[in-house]
PDB file of C-alpha atoms in Angstrom:
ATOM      1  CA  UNK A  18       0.000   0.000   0.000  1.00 36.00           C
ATOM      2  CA  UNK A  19       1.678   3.328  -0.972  1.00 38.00           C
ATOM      3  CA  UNK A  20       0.399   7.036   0.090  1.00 39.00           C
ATOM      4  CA  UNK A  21       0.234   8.842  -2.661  1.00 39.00           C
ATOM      5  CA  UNK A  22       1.128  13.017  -2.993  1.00 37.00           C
ATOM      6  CA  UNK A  23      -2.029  14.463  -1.876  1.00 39.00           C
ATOM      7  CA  UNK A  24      -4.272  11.147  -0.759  1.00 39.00           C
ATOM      8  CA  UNK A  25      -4.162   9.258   2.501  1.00 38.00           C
ATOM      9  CA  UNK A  26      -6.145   6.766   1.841  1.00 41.00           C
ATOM     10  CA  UNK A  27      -8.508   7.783   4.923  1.00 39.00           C
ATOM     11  CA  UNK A  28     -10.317  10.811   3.493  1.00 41.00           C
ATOM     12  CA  UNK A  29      -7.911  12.891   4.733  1.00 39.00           C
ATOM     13  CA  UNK A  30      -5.494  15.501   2.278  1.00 39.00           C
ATOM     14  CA  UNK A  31      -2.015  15.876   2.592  1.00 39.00           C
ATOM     15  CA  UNK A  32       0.157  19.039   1.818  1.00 39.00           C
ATOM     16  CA  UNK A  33       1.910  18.916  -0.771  1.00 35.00           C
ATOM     17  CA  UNK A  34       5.177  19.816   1.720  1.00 37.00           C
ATOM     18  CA  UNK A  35       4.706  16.528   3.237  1.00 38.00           C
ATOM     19  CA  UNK A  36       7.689  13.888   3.480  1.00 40.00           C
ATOM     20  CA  UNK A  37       6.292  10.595   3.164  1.00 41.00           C
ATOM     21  CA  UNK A  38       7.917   6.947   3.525  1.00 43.00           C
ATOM     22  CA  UNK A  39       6.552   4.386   1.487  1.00 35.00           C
ATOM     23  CA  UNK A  40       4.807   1.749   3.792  1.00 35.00           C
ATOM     24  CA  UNK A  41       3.865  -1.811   3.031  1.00 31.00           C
ATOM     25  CA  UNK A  42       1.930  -4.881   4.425  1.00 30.00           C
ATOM     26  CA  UNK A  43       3.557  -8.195   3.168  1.00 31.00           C
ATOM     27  CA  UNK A  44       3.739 -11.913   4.082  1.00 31.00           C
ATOM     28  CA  UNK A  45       7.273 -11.281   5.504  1.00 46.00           C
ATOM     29  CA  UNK A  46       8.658  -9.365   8.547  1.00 61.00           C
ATOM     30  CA  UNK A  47      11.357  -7.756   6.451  1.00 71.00           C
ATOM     31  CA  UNK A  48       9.724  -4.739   5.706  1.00 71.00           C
ATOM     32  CA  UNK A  49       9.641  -3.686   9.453  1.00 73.00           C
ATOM     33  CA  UNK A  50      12.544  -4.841  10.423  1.00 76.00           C
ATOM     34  CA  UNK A  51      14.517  -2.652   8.013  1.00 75.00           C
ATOM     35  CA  UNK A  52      12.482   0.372   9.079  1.00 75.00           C
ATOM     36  CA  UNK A  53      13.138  -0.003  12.908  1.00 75.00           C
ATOM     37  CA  UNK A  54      16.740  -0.679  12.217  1.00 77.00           C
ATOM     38  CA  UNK A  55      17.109   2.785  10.125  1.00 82.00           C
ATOM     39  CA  UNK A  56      15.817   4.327  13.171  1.00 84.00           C
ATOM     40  CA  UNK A  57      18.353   3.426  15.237  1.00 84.00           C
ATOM     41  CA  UNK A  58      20.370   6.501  16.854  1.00 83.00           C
ATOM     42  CA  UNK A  59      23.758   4.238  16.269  1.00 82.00           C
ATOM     43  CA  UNK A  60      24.672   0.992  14.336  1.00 79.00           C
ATOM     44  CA  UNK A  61      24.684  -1.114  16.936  1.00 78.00           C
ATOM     45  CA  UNK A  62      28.371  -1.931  18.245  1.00 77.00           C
ATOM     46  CA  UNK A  63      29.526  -5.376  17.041  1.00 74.00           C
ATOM     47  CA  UNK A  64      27.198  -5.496  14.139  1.00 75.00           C
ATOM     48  CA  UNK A  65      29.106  -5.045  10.711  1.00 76.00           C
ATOM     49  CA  UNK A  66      26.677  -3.541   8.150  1.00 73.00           C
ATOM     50  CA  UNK A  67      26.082  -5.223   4.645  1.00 72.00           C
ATOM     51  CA  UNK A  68      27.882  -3.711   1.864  1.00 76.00           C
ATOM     52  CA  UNK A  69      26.424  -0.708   0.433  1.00 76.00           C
ATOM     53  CA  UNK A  70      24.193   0.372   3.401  1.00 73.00           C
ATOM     54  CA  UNK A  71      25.134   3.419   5.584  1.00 78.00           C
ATOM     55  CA  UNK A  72      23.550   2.838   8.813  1.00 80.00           C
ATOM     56  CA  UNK A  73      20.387   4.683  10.411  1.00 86.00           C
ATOM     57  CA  UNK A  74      18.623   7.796   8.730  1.00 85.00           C
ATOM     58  CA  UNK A  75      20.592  10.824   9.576  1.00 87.00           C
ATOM     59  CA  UNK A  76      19.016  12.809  12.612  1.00 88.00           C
ATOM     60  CA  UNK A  77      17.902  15.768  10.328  1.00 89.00           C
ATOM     61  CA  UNK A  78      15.503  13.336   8.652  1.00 86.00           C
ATOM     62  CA  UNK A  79      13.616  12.917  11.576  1.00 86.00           C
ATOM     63  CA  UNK A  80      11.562  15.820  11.681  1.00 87.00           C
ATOM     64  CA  UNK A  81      10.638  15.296   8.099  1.00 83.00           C
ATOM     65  CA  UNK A  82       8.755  11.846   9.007  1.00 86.00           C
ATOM     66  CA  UNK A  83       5.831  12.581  10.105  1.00 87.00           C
ATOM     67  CA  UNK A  84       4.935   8.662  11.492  1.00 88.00           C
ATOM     68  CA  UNK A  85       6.271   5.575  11.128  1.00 88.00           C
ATOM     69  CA  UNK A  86       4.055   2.042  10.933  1.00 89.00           C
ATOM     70  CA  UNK A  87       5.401  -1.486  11.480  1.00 89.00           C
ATOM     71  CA  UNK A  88       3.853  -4.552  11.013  1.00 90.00           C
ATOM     72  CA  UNK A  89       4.439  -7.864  12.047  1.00 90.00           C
ATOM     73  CA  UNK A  90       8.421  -6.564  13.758  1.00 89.00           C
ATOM     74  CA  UNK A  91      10.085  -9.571  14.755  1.00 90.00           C
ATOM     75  CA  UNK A  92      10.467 -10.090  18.339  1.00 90.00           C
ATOM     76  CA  UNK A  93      13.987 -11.142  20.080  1.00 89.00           C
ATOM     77  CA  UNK A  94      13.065 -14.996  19.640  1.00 89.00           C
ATOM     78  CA  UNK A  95      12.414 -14.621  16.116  1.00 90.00           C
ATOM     79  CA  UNK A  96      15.355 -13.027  15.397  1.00 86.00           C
ATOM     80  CA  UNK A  97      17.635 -15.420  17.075  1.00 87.00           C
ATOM     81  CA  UNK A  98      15.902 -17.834  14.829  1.00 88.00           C
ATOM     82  CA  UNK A  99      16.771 -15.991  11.827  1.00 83.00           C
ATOM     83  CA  UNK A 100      20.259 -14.888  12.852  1.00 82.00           C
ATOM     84  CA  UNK A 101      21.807 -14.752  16.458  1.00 83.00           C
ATOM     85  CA  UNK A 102      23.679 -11.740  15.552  1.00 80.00           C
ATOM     86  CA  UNK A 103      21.373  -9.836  14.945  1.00 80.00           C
ATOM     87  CA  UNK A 104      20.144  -7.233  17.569  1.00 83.00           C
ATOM     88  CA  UNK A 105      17.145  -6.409  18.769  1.00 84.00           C
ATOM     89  CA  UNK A 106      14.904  -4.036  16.946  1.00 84.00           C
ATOM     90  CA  UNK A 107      14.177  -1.201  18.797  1.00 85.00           C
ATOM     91  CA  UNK A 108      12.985   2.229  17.437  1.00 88.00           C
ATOM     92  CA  UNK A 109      15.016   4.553  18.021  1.00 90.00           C
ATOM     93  CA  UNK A 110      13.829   7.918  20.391  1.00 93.00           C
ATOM     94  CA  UNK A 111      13.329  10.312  17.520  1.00 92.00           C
ATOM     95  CA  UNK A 112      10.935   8.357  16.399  1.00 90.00           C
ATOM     96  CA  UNK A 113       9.309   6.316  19.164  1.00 92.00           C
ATOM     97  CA  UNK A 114       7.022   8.738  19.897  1.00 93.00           C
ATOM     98  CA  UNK A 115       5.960   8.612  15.911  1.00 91.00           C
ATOM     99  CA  UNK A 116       5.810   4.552  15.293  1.00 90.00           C
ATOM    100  CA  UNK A 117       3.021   2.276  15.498  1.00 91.00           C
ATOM    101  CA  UNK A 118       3.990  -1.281  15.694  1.00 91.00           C
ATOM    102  CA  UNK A 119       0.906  -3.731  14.897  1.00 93.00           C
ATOM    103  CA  UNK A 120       1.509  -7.292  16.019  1.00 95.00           C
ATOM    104  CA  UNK A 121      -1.558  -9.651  14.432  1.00 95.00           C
ATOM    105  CA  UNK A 122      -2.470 -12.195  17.697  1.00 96.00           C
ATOM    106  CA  UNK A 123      -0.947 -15.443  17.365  1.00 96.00           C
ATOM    107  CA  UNK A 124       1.924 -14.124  14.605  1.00 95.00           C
ATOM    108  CA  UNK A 125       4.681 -16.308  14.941  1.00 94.00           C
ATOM    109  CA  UNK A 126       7.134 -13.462  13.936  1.00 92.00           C
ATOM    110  CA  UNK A 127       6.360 -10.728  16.675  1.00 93.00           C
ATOM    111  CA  UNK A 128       3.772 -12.400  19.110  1.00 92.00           C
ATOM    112  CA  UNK A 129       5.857 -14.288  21.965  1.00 90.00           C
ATOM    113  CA  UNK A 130       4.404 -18.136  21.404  1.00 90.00           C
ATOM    114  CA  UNK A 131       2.897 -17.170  18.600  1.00 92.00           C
ATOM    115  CA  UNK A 132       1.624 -20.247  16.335  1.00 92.00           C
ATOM    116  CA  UNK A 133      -0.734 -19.063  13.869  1.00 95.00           C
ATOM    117  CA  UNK A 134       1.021 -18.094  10.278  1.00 92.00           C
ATOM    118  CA  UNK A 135      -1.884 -17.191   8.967  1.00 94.00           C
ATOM    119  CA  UNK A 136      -2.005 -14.286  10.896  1.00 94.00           C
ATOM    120  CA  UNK A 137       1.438 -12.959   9.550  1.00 91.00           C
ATOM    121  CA  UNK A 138      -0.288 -12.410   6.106  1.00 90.00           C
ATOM    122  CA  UNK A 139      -3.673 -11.430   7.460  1.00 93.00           C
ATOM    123  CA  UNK A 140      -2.776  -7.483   7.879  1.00 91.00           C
ATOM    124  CA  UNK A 141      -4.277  -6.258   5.174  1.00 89.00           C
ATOM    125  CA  UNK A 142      -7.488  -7.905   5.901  1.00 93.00           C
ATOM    126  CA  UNK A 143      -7.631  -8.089  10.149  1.00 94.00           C
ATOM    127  CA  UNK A 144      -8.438  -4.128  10.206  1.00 94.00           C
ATOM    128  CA  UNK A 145      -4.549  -3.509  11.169  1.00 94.00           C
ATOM    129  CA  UNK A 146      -3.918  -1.454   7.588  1.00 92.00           C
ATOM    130  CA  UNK A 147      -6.472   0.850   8.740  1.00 93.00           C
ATOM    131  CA  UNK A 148      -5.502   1.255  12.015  1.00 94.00           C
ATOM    132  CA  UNK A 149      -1.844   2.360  10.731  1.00 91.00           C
ATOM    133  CA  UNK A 150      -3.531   4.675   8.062  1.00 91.00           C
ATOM    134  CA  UNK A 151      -5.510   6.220  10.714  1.00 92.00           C
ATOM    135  CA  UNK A 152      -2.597   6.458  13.182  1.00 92.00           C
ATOM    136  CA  UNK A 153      -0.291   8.107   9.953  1.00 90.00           C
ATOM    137  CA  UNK A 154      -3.328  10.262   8.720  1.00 89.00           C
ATOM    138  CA  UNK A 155      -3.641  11.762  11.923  1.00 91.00           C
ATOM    139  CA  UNK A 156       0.262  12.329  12.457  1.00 89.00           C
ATOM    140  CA  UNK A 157       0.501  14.122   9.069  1.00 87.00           C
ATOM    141  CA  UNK A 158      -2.708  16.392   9.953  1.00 87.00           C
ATOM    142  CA  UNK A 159      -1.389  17.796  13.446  1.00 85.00           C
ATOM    143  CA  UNK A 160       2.477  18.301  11.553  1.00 77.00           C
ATOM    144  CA  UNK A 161       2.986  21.850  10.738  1.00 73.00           C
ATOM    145  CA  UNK A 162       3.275  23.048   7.242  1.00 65.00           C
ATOM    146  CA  UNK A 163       6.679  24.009   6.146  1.00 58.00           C
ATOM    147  CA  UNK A 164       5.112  25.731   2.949  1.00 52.00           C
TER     148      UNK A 164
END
């Protein structure tokens, strides 16, 4: 699901001023994961970063993101599953404040004990899409106008 220049998706308009980050609900947790671990403050020490990528958003993109919407973002277990390395995904505090993260009951990727993989895929249908919409709509109505 994309937001287009000047549509929310909710009934709401957008300025045209407005910075937005292209959001997505898929059948995978990679998505998320990715967009917690830009909004780290630091790369995490230990952690050597794939070729080609830079680390976390610079600071002075933070005030141009107006929210931030996770789905599915794999919990500590999950991750050691995947890759013991890795860290945890934690969102970092210039954007905490700004993030929604939607966990589906029973997801095996972010719900602790979680057995049900059907719910992994089911966020575009379990009313979770339109709670982040919402949640984003509302965070790009109440940010100021740089126009």
């Amino acid at each position: 699901m994309e937001a287009r220049r000047g549509e929310t998706g909710t009934g709401l308009p957008l300025r045209s001023s407005t910075l937005w980050m292209t959001w997505s609900v898929t059948s995978s947790a990679q998505g998320a994961a990715v967009a917690g671990y830009t909004t780290f403050d630091a790369v995490p020490a230990g952690l050597t970063l794939p070729p080609g990528l830079a680390g976390p958003m610079p600071s002075t993109v933070a005030p141009h993101v107006a929210a931030v919407a996770l789905f599915g973002t794999p919990d500590n277990w999950f991750l050691d599953l995947v890759d013991r390395n890795a860290p945890p995904i934690t969102v970092g505090p210039l954007y905490a404040a700004k993030t929604i993260q939607l966990c589906a009951p029973g997801d095996p990727v972010c719900a602790p004990g979680g057995l049900d993989r059907a719910a992994h895929s089911a966020y575009k249908s379990n009313g979770m899409a339109l709670q982040a919409a919402d949640f984003v709509a509302t965070a790009v109505a109440r940010t100021p106008s740089s126009d």
